[in-house]
Amino acid sequence: MASFTPSTTTTTTTHNFSTITRNPLLTKSSQLSTFRSTQSRRIPSNISCNATNNDESNKFDRRNLLIGLGGLYGAATTLTSGNATLAAPTAPDATQCVPSKIDDGSPLQCCPPKPSQFVDFKLPKVNPKQLRLRPAAHLVDDKYLAKYSKALALMKALPDSDPRSFKQQADVHCAYCNGGYHQVGLPNLEFQVHGSWLFFPFHRAYLYFYERILGKLIDDPTFSIPYWNWDHPDGMYMPSMFNDKNSPFFDAIRDQNHLPPTLMNLSYDGPDTVSNLTNEQQIEQNLTIMYKQMVSNAKKPTLFLGASYRAGDPVNPGPGTLEIQPHGTVHNWTGNPPPNTPFWEDMGNFYSAARDPIFYAHHGNVDRTWSIWKDISRKHKDFKDKDFLNSYFYFYDENAKPVKIFVKDVLDTKKLGYDYQPMDLPWLKSRPTPKRNRRPKKLVKKVFSTVKNAVAAEADTNNPVVPTLVFPRKLDHIIRTNLARPRKSRTQEEKDDEEEVLVIDVESRSDVYSKFDVYVNDEDESPTLENRTQTEYAGSFVNVPHRHSGKDGHLKMTTIKFGLSELIDDLDANDDEGLDIIFVPRTGTDSVTIKDVRIEFQD
């Protein structure tokens, strides 16, 4: 959805707790914080449409490049504050697919057959009373299993050269997610469908054509793929249909410790972390994670759907809540970790994930959550931004014809002809509670007064004072910092209008499964896994391994965001001037750097 936010430059300053006077000509969300406890401040320089998460130096380079290409994208130019900035939808250059690379740099051919011409996708004629109903995988009967088994066996029997074959369908994910494409007209910029607002629409379109191909092969236009119902206690296990060695659903390259009847962990920390949680505690934690990702952390479209990603932007501007976890954690919980496999194949690496038939059931549930999120609140709506709606992808349909499909084509599952078997949503009642009474307000204010002029010094574990640290910082140990709030004591109307958001810029290795947790006002010296069911747990960063053509071939930059308004209310911290932020490394964080942390407001 279009909004006006200040473009920014960053300067280093001393600590300053003053704030800029609100400008009545701008929306509330366009007033960025002038204070950062990281000792950096964003100074408004001009106003540009949807500038959030974009690097301004990149914008002018991008604008000049696109103008030099003769307006290839047909994008509109917006004039603001005397400067012109250009925005445009992004898309892969399907004529220039190149071999992807495995994490060791070896080439991997994932490109589909080169088409002569693509045709624009047209929505099917749908009878709303006869929608294809995607079933929960743990509830399917023998008749359905026989039908799906036949369809998948026929898909696997197709020659590899056929774009409808299982190999080619698996390679779609490899090409789009592991460096196979660059952006149209921008050969030096990789195209990536993860880590942005393209995540949900791409995977919906991907599964749509996969499903249509299967139905065509068995001459059954009503056929639908199942979804892995991991957000319900009954579905928090690997569905048994995928563990039958004699079926086409089987993949031997899975974590053997997570086969049925092992209960899954939606906040999986990797094989080296030992959990002492009982099954009841694990289910409680899973439901709390779902509540966090679908409700308290997802009150605005940019928080749930992900950051904007336009032509000329670098990859991974910022994933949405659900993409981080459980999407990312389920991938690696299912995949087989090193040293059992070289790079966490199959499900645990983007290049190989779709080789496992369970991938499509996993993403069926991911797709389902997009629809559920929009039903939770009337305020939950898709972006109306034309750059979002007019971004597009290429696939082969059930007739092996190349198709160009736009994001705007896939916003409604019913218009695509399918829906999901209804299931209870117990996580809606799993709002976390604070684990203990908070410190007296007088002590909090005294502590904040003590540290507000502190310099970069590590916290003394014997001292309740949490210093305000300077970033960047390597996440090779627990980091605690006090972060000033730009505005406090907000009314409920202000909270409904703007979400207070914790924003964290992260540098990490893209080829490593890395994860860290973030806590707010948690007084434990080392928050444990049990703490994730408590209000103090804000969320996690998760990276699913993949090849990234960034710095040193692996380092990537991204931004994660956590909603704070509900958390602050539950911690009775609405009147506090600052929050204690705790970063807890869980796995693969040796090369993770917290580049910056701040509080912003999102409308």
XYZ file of C-alpha atoms in Angstrom:
603
model
C 0.000 0.000 0.000
C 1.383 3.348 -0.986
C 2.683 5.587 1.748
C 5.054 8.503 2.020
C 8.142 8.033 4.114
C 11.269 10.114 4.381
C 14.284 9.049 2.378
C 17.262 9.159 4.666
C 20.939 9.481 5.117
C 22.726 8.157 8.175
C 25.133 10.186 10.281
C 26.920 9.299 13.491
C 26.009 11.416 16.486
C 26.308 11.427 20.234
C 23.338 10.236 22.261
C 20.454 12.631 22.062
C 17.000 12.022 23.498
C 15.304 14.960 21.795
C 12.796 14.369 19.023
C 11.835 16.293 15.941
C 8.614 18.268 16.139
C 5.845 16.474 14.291
C 5.209 17.885 10.832
C 1.439 18.309 10.332
C 1.844 17.977 6.554
C 3.115 14.391 6.811
C 1.453 11.179 7.985
C 2.451 9.836 11.359
C 4.357 6.965 9.788
C 6.548 9.377 7.856
C 8.047 10.795 11.051
C 11.091 8.609 11.624
C 12.814 8.450 14.972
C 15.578 11.035 15.401
C 17.120 9.139 18.230
C 18.839 5.799 18.019
C 20.544 4.223 20.947
C 23.009 2.855 18.414
C 24.352 6.413 18.143
C 23.103 6.858 14.607
C 20.293 9.083 13.475
C 18.326 9.270 10.244
C 18.041 12.803 8.938
C 15.151 13.404 6.524
C 16.463 14.686 3.199
C 13.477 14.321 0.884
C 10.197 12.502 0.580
C 9.773 9.588 -1.811
C 6.918 7.200 -2.366
C 7.452 3.886 -0.566
C 11.045 4.645 0.261
C 11.075 2.337 3.238
C 13.925 -0.218 3.226
C 15.515 1.256 0.109
C 19.017 2.618 -0.011
C 18.844 6.167 -1.373
C 22.217 5.995 -3.093
C 20.914 2.951 -4.939
C 17.773 4.814 -5.994
C 19.544 7.424 -8.039
C 21.787 4.840 -9.683
C 18.751 2.720 -10.436
C 16.758 5.632 -11.810
C 19.536 6.683 -14.145
C 20.043 3.118 -15.308
C 16.364 2.494 -15.988
C 15.926 5.808 -17.758
C 18.938 4.884 -19.870
C 17.152 1.659 -20.800
C 14.390 3.729 -22.335
C 11.781 3.240 -19.640
C 11.868 -0.543 -19.967
C 9.505 -1.031 -17.044
C 6.971 1.627 -17.937
C 7.308 2.855 -14.361
C 5.973 6.131 -13.101
C 8.291 8.842 -11.848
C 7.332 10.591 -8.647
C 8.538 14.149 -8.025
C 9.129 14.961 -4.401
C 10.997 17.810 -2.773
C 12.415 18.824 -6.103
C 14.001 15.403 -6.770
C 12.795 12.635 -9.054
C 12.792 9.045 -7.858
C 11.720 6.075 -9.947
C 9.900 2.969 -8.812
C 9.097 -0.082 -10.902
C 7.918 -3.678 -10.493
C 10.590 -6.323 -10.619
C 10.742 -9.586 -12.548
C 13.205 -12.265 -13.701
C 14.808 -12.122 -17.120
C 13.555 -15.504 -18.341
C 15.636 -15.293 -21.539
C 18.900 -15.183 -19.573
C 18.660 -17.999 -17.055
C 22.138 -19.128 -16.006
C 23.309 -22.177 -14.077
C 22.749 -21.802 -10.356
C 25.467 -22.685 -7.904
C 25.579 -25.065 -5.003
C 27.025 -23.643 -1.814
C 30.530 -24.854 -2.665
C 30.380 -22.905 -5.936
C 29.745 -25.889 -8.189
C 27.463 -25.092 -11.156
C 23.976 -26.540 -11.113
C 21.697 -26.559 -14.151
C 18.235 -25.544 -12.950
C 17.046 -23.570 -15.953
C 13.800 -24.622 -17.658
C 13.615 -25.187 -21.423
C 14.035 -21.838 -23.159
C 10.634 -20.697 -24.427
C 9.983 -19.052 -27.763
C 7.200 -16.881 -26.394
C 5.214 -16.474 -23.188
C 1.475 -15.852 -23.015
C -0.180 -13.849 -20.255
C -1.986 -15.886 -17.622
C -5.774 -15.708 -17.616
C -7.829 -16.516 -14.552
C -9.815 -19.743 -15.020
C -13.576 -19.834 -15.182
C -14.562 -20.894 -11.693
C -17.794 -22.153 -10.224
C -17.627 -20.866 -6.626
C -19.652 -23.883 -5.522
C -17.127 -26.321 -6.982
C -13.765 -25.130 -5.700
C -10.908 -27.591 -5.462
C -10.472 -28.251 -1.737
C -6.906 -28.811 -0.558
C -7.063 -31.316 2.325
C -5.010 -31.472 5.521
C -2.335 -34.109 4.873
C -2.882 -35.943 8.163
C -6.586 -36.426 7.370
C -6.498 -37.796 3.807
C -8.043 -41.183 3.073
C -6.831 -44.120 0.981
C -8.817 -43.034 -2.070
C -7.122 -39.650 -2.094
C -3.695 -41.214 -1.498
C -4.172 -43.520 -4.489
C -5.099 -40.597 -6.714
C -2.194 -38.391 -5.585
C 0.234 -41.301 -5.777
C -0.757 -42.012 -9.370
C -0.474 -38.356 -10.373
C 2.959 -37.897 -8.805
C 4.224 -41.191 -10.247
C 3.188 -40.026 -13.715
C 4.906 -36.669 -13.157
C 8.104 -38.440 -12.106
C 7.879 -40.699 -15.170
C 7.920 -37.761 -17.591
C 11.266 -37.206 -19.340
C 13.490 -34.656 -17.623
C 13.265 -32.448 -20.708
C 9.508 -32.011 -20.193
C 8.899 -28.788 -18.214
C 6.063 -30.569 -16.394
C 8.345 -33.336 -15.069
C 9.043 -33.581 -11.355
C 12.695 -32.745 -11.938
C 11.780 -29.604 -13.852
C 9.216 -28.625 -11.223
C 11.842 -29.004 -8.501
C 14.271 -26.961 -10.556
C 11.823 -24.053 -10.667
C 12.588 -23.335 -7.011
C 16.303 -23.772 -7.613
C 16.368 -21.282 -10.493
C 14.266 -18.638 -8.785
C 15.871 -18.966 -5.363
C 19.513 -19.811 -5.984
C 20.774 -17.218 -8.449
C 19.441 -18.548 -11.748
C 17.867 -15.257 -12.837
C 18.828 -11.612 -12.803
C 16.367 -8.735 -12.893
C 15.043 -7.685 -16.281
C 17.480 -5.210 -17.817
C 19.770 -5.337 -14.773
C 22.294 -8.128 -15.399
C 24.311 -7.313 -12.288
C 21.349 -7.642 -9.919
C 20.181 -11.082 -8.860
C 16.445 -11.828 -8.769
C 15.208 -13.535 -5.607
C 11.688 -14.407 -4.456
C 12.517 -14.840 -0.774
C 12.968 -12.073 1.780
C 10.406 -9.616 0.391
C 6.772 -9.055 -0.555
C 7.222 -11.521 -3.463
C 7.482 -14.529 -1.166
C 3.783 -15.345 -0.826
C 2.628 -14.603 -4.402
C 5.504 -16.477 -6.043
C 4.935 -19.657 -4.071
C 1.180 -19.472 -4.592
C 1.660 -19.302 -8.364
C 4.267 -22.078 -8.197
C 1.941 -24.451 -6.362
C -0.981 -23.533 -8.615
C 0.776 -24.792 -11.748
C 2.233 -27.831 -9.938
C -1.287 -28.797 -8.881
C -2.750 -28.201 -12.341
C -0.094 -30.391 -13.946
C -0.852 -33.253 -11.556
C -4.584 -32.961 -12.255
C -3.989 -32.959 -16.007
C -1.865 -36.106 -15.818
C -4.732 -38.069 -14.261
C -7.396 -36.224 -16.234
C -8.975 -34.859 -13.052
C -9.449 -31.078 -13.009
C -10.779 -31.321 -9.430
C -7.522 -32.701 -8.050
C -5.868 -30.694 -5.264
C -2.632 -31.079 -3.355
C -2.600 -31.545 0.452
C -1.296 -29.091 3.036
C 0.877 -29.926 6.032
C -1.185 -28.609 8.930
C 1.776 -27.850 11.257
C -0.106 -25.026 12.990
C -2.506 -27.521 14.597
C -1.424 -30.014 17.314
C -2.765 -32.934 15.256
C -0.597 -31.905 12.300
C 2.634 -31.138 14.183
C 4.275 -34.311 12.898
C 5.667 -35.282 9.532
C 2.548 -36.614 7.764
C 2.707 -40.401 7.542
C 1.864 -40.343 3.822
C 5.342 -38.914 3.174
C 7.091 -41.624 5.178
C 6.006 -44.589 3.074
C 9.140 -45.921 1.357
C 7.037 -47.574 -1.340
C 5.256 -44.378 -2.401
C 6.372 -41.561 -4.724
C 6.002 -39.177 -1.756
C 9.055 -40.622 -0.035
C 12.410 -38.827 0.160
C 15.264 -40.584 1.954
C 17.154 -37.320 2.442
C 15.363 -36.122 5.571
C 16.451 -35.795 9.181
C 16.054 -39.347 10.454
C 15.556 -38.012 13.984
C 12.416 -36.178 12.909
C 10.460 -38.985 11.276
C 7.023 -39.854 12.680
C 6.050 -39.914 15.496
C 8.490 -37.141 16.470
C 6.733 -33.905 17.421
C 8.036 -30.959 15.416
C 9.584 -27.762 16.733
C 8.335 -24.658 14.910
C 11.261 -22.682 16.337
C 13.932 -25.276 15.522
C 17.431 -24.336 16.691
C 19.449 -26.955 14.824
C 20.718 -30.443 15.673
C 23.179 -29.292 18.341
C 20.470 -27.864 20.606
C 18.987 -30.294 23.100
C 15.443 -29.522 24.145
C 14.067 -30.785 27.437
C 10.533 -29.728 26.648
C 7.769 -32.267 27.096
C 5.377 -32.793 24.191
C 2.787 -30.658 25.975
C 5.327 -27.842 26.427
C 6.462 -28.121 22.804
C 2.893 -27.876 21.528
C 2.338 -24.840 23.752
C 5.478 -23.232 22.349
C 4.464 -24.031 18.762
C 1.066 -22.421 19.260
C 2.665 -19.357 20.855
C 5.022 -19.042 17.886
C 2.043 -19.116 15.536
C 0.251 -16.438 17.548
C 3.353 -14.241 17.495
C 3.889 -14.603 13.749
C 0.244 -14.332 12.712
C -1.110 -11.804 15.218
C 1.099 -9.715 17.501
C 4.023 -9.429 15.060
C 1.817 -9.161 11.970
C -0.498 -6.208 12.521
C 0.620 -4.394 9.359
C 1.047 -5.700 5.769
C 4.769 -4.906 5.655
C 5.295 -6.948 8.818
C 3.483 -10.058 7.584
C 4.021 -9.923 3.819
C 7.570 -8.550 3.788
C 9.389 -5.458 2.585
C 8.944 -3.859 -0.809
C 11.211 -5.185 -3.569
C 11.360 -3.076 -6.708
C 13.418 -3.060 -9.886
C 16.962 -2.117 -9.036
C 16.722 -3.106 -5.377
C 19.212 -5.560 -3.891
C 17.812 -8.920 -2.811
C 16.425 -9.736 0.644
C 15.169 -6.312 1.734
C 13.231 -7.979 4.528
C 11.107 -11.118 5.057
C 7.657 -11.170 6.612
C 6.970 -12.801 9.945
C 5.642 -16.145 8.701
C 8.444 -16.499 6.159
C 11.019 -16.303 8.954
C 9.360 -18.954 11.076
C 7.752 -21.419 10.885
C 8.439 -21.393 7.119
C 12.214 -21.310 7.507
C 12.428 -23.491 10.593
C 10.229 -26.248 9.110
C 12.496 -26.346 6.043
C 15.536 -27.135 8.172
C 13.705 -29.288 10.710
C 12.815 -31.551 7.776
C 16.108 -31.395 5.886
C 19.101 -33.560 6.792
C 21.841 -31.479 8.477
C 25.589 -31.762 7.854
C 27.619 -33.914 8.086
C 24.864 -36.277 6.937
C 24.519 -34.197 3.768
C 26.874 -31.555 2.329
C 24.477 -28.593 2.539
C 21.392 -29.652 4.530
C 19.672 -31.311 1.553
C 16.907 -31.744 0.556
C 14.425 -29.487 2.356
C 17.068 -27.520 4.241
C 18.542 -25.753 1.216
C 16.703 -23.669 -1.388
C 18.407 -25.333 -4.364
C 17.211 -28.823 -3.379
C 14.109 -28.191 -1.243
C 11.522 -28.898 -3.950
C 13.090 -32.289 -4.702
C 11.240 -33.511 -1.614
C 7.498 -33.948 -2.289
C 6.782 -32.740 1.242
C 7.918 -29.276 0.091
C 4.618 -28.749 -1.718
C 2.568 -29.729 1.336
C 4.685 -27.429 3.495
C 4.142 -24.508 1.150
C 0.472 -25.403 0.873
C 0.164 -24.503 4.538
C 2.305 -21.403 4.060
C -0.103 -20.334 1.312
C -3.067 -21.116 3.572
C -1.737 -18.802 6.294
C -1.781 -15.878 3.833
C -5.532 -16.325 3.422
C -6.031 -16.828 7.172
C -4.091 -13.653 7.990
C -6.407 -11.606 5.784
C -9.423 -13.079 7.598
C -8.112 -12.293 11.091
C -8.671 -8.549 10.814
C -10.332 -6.197 8.344
C -7.114 -4.160 8.544
C -5.126 -7.055 7.082
C -5.044 -6.321 3.384
C -2.698 -6.955 0.486
C -0.582 -4.119 -0.839
C -2.246 -1.920 -3.435
C 1.141 -0.681 -4.620
C 1.388 -1.045 -8.407
C 5.001 -2.214 -8.156
C 3.769 -5.140 -6.080
C 0.764 -5.929 -8.262
C 2.685 -5.675 -11.546
C 5.685 -7.788 -10.595
C 5.584 -11.108 -12.444
C 7.030 -14.600 -12.854
C 7.244 -17.281 -15.563
C 6.042 -20.875 -15.353
C 4.970 -23.731 -17.620
C 1.317 -24.708 -17.300
C -0.397 -28.106 -17.416
C -0.206 -28.075 -21.219
C 3.545 -27.385 -21.178
C 2.923 -23.853 -22.420
C 5.038 -20.979 -21.034
C 2.973 -18.495 -19.028
C 3.660 -15.049 -17.609
C 1.717 -14.511 -14.380
C 1.440 -11.286 -12.381
C 1.198 -10.889 -8.624
C -2.220 -9.278 -9.104
C -3.436 -12.585 -10.607
C -2.882 -14.605 -7.433
C -4.300 -12.523 -4.583
C -7.454 -14.627 -4.162
C -7.356 -18.439 -4.027
C -11.058 -18.685 -4.865
C -10.508 -16.849 -8.143
C -7.820 -19.434 -8.888
C -10.386 -22.140 -8.199
C -9.295 -23.600 -4.868
C -9.696 -23.299 -1.110
C -8.471 -25.136 1.993
C -10.162 -27.729 4.169
C -11.179 -25.820 7.320
C -9.353 -26.604 10.563
C -9.464 -25.122 14.036
C -6.935 -22.389 14.818
C -5.998 -23.029 18.472
C -3.079 -20.589 18.254
C -5.518 -17.680 18.148
C -5.986 -18.309 21.885
C -2.257 -18.661 22.605
C -1.344 -15.072 23.421
C 1.755 -15.233 25.648
C 1.855 -13.792 29.159
C 4.751 -12.147 31.047
C 6.790 -14.656 33.004
C 7.089 -12.451 36.084
C 6.143 -9.106 37.498
C 8.211 -6.376 35.896
C 10.614 -4.152 37.783
C 9.081 -1.186 39.616
C 8.671 1.774 37.273
C 10.805 3.991 39.503
C 13.733 1.588 39.143
C 13.260 1.406 35.366
C 13.394 5.183 35.036
C 16.383 5.373 37.382
C 18.220 2.765 35.329
C 17.421 4.544 32.094
C 18.630 7.850 33.526
C 21.873 6.168 34.509
C 22.588 4.654 31.114
C 21.323 7.228 28.680
C 24.772 8.782 28.267
C 26.640 5.497 28.430
C 29.228 4.603 25.816
C 29.797 1.165 24.308
C 30.474 -0.998 27.346
C 29.407 -4.552 27.961
C 26.697 -5.130 30.542
C 27.829 -6.087 34.039
C 25.816 -9.160 34.994
C 25.861 -8.048 38.626
C 24.437 -4.641 37.754
C 20.820 -4.097 36.662
C 21.952 -1.254 34.422
C 21.818 -2.194 30.753
C 24.115 0.064 28.702
C 23.279 1.607 25.375
C 25.654 -0.095 22.968
C 27.140 1.020 19.683
C 26.528 -1.150 16.619
C 27.608 -3.002 14.422
C 28.432 -5.929 16.720
C 29.256 -9.566 16.070
C 26.706 -11.932 17.549
C 29.222 -14.378 19.024
C 27.701 -14.026 22.502
C 24.524 -12.687 24.127
C 24.178 -8.958 23.509
C 22.114 -6.616 25.691
C 21.406 -3.014 24.880
C 18.961 -0.367 26.053
C 17.043 1.231 23.203
C 15.303 4.576 23.569
C 11.684 4.859 22.463
C 10.983 7.826 20.180
C 7.485 8.146 21.654
C 5.963 6.724 24.808
C 2.591 6.733 26.596
C 0.722 6.281 23.327
C -3.055 6.078 23.296
C -4.892 3.051 21.966
C -5.928 5.075 18.927
C -2.280 5.882 18.207
C -1.367 2.205 18.577
C -4.125 1.174 16.194
C -2.938 3.787 13.711
C 0.768 2.989 13.953
C 2.541 -0.131 15.150
C 5.677 0.397 17.215
C 8.256 -1.798 15.493
C 11.660 -3.150 16.466
C 13.855 -2.980 13.349
C 17.095 -4.974 13.123
C 19.576 -4.855 10.246
C 21.434 -8.169 9.968
C 24.457 -9.362 8.019
C 24.809 -13.140 7.818
C 26.162 -15.961 5.683
C 23.477 -17.057 3.261
C 24.896 -20.603 3.044
C 24.537 -21.323 6.782
C 21.463 -22.228 8.798
C 21.621 -19.401 11.305
C 19.151 -18.418 13.986
C 19.005 -16.046 16.919
C 16.244 -15.034 19.312
C 15.296 -11.524 20.392
C 13.879 -10.722 23.822
C 12.564 -7.499 25.325
C 12.928 -6.583 29.026
C 13.885 -10.159 29.903
C 15.937 -10.159 33.104
C 17.273 -13.710 32.786
C 21.004 -13.748 32.193
C 20.514 -16.330 29.434
C 16.911 -16.741 28.217
C 16.136 -20.412 27.689
C 14.002 -22.237 25.140
C 11.139 -22.240 27.627
C 11.115 -18.437 27.506
C 9.582 -18.482 24.006
C 6.128 -19.019 25.475
C 6.442 -15.732 27.378
C 5.682 -12.167 26.340
C 9.330 -11.146 26.622
C 10.170 -13.214 23.533
C 9.843 -10.847 20.547
C 10.780 -13.263 17.753
C 13.676 -14.825 15.854
C 15.928 -14.379 12.857
C 16.204 -17.482 10.637
C 18.228 -18.056 7.465
C 17.589 -21.094 5.262
C 20.833 -21.954 3.416
C 21.078 -20.847 -0.216
C 23.604 -19.437 -2.653
C 23.788 -15.661 -2.746
C 25.853 -13.645 -5.213
C 26.625 -10.934 -2.704
C 29.780 -9.882 -0.905
C 32.294 -12.752 -0.779
C 29.698 -14.884 -2.567
C 27.803 -15.549 0.646
C 27.324 -12.536 2.909
C 23.883 -10.985 2.680
C 22.146 -8.025 4.267
C 18.521 -8.065 5.345
C 16.178 -6.374 7.795
C 13.794 -8.088 10.204
C 10.948 -6.415 12.071
C 8.955 -7.306 15.182
C 5.749 -5.636 16.300
C 6.055 -4.189 19.803
C 2.738 -2.543 20.667
C 1.027 -5.615 22.130
C 4.229 -6.766 23.825
C 4.722 -3.352 25.464
C 1.125 -3.367 26.709
C 1.468 -6.849 28.194
C 4.741 -5.897 29.922
C 3.122 -2.728 31.287
C 5.924 -0.740 29.651
C 3.896 1.840 27.761
C 5.237 4.727 29.872
C 8.871 3.575 29.790
C 11.419 5.709 28.005
C 13.472 2.759 26.814
C 13.445 -1.009 26.277
C 16.113 -3.586 27.045
C 16.803 -5.597 23.870
C 18.552 -8.966 24.209
C 20.024 -10.904 21.263
C 20.517 -14.605 22.030
C 22.515 -16.659 19.477
C 21.083 -20.130 18.889
C 22.884 -21.660 15.898
C 25.217 -20.657 13.057
C 25.756 -17.103 14.323
C 29.574 -17.009 14.208
C 29.357 -14.879 11.077
C 26.201 -12.934 12.050
C 26.585 -9.197 12.656
C 23.895 -6.968 14.101
C 24.470 -3.892 11.955
C 21.849 -1.657 13.548
C 18.816 -1.779 15.831
C 16.135 0.866 16.225
C 12.463 1.551 16.852
C 10.222 2.904 14.092
C 6.498 3.309 13.582
C 4.588 1.551 10.820
C 1.121 2.511 9.615
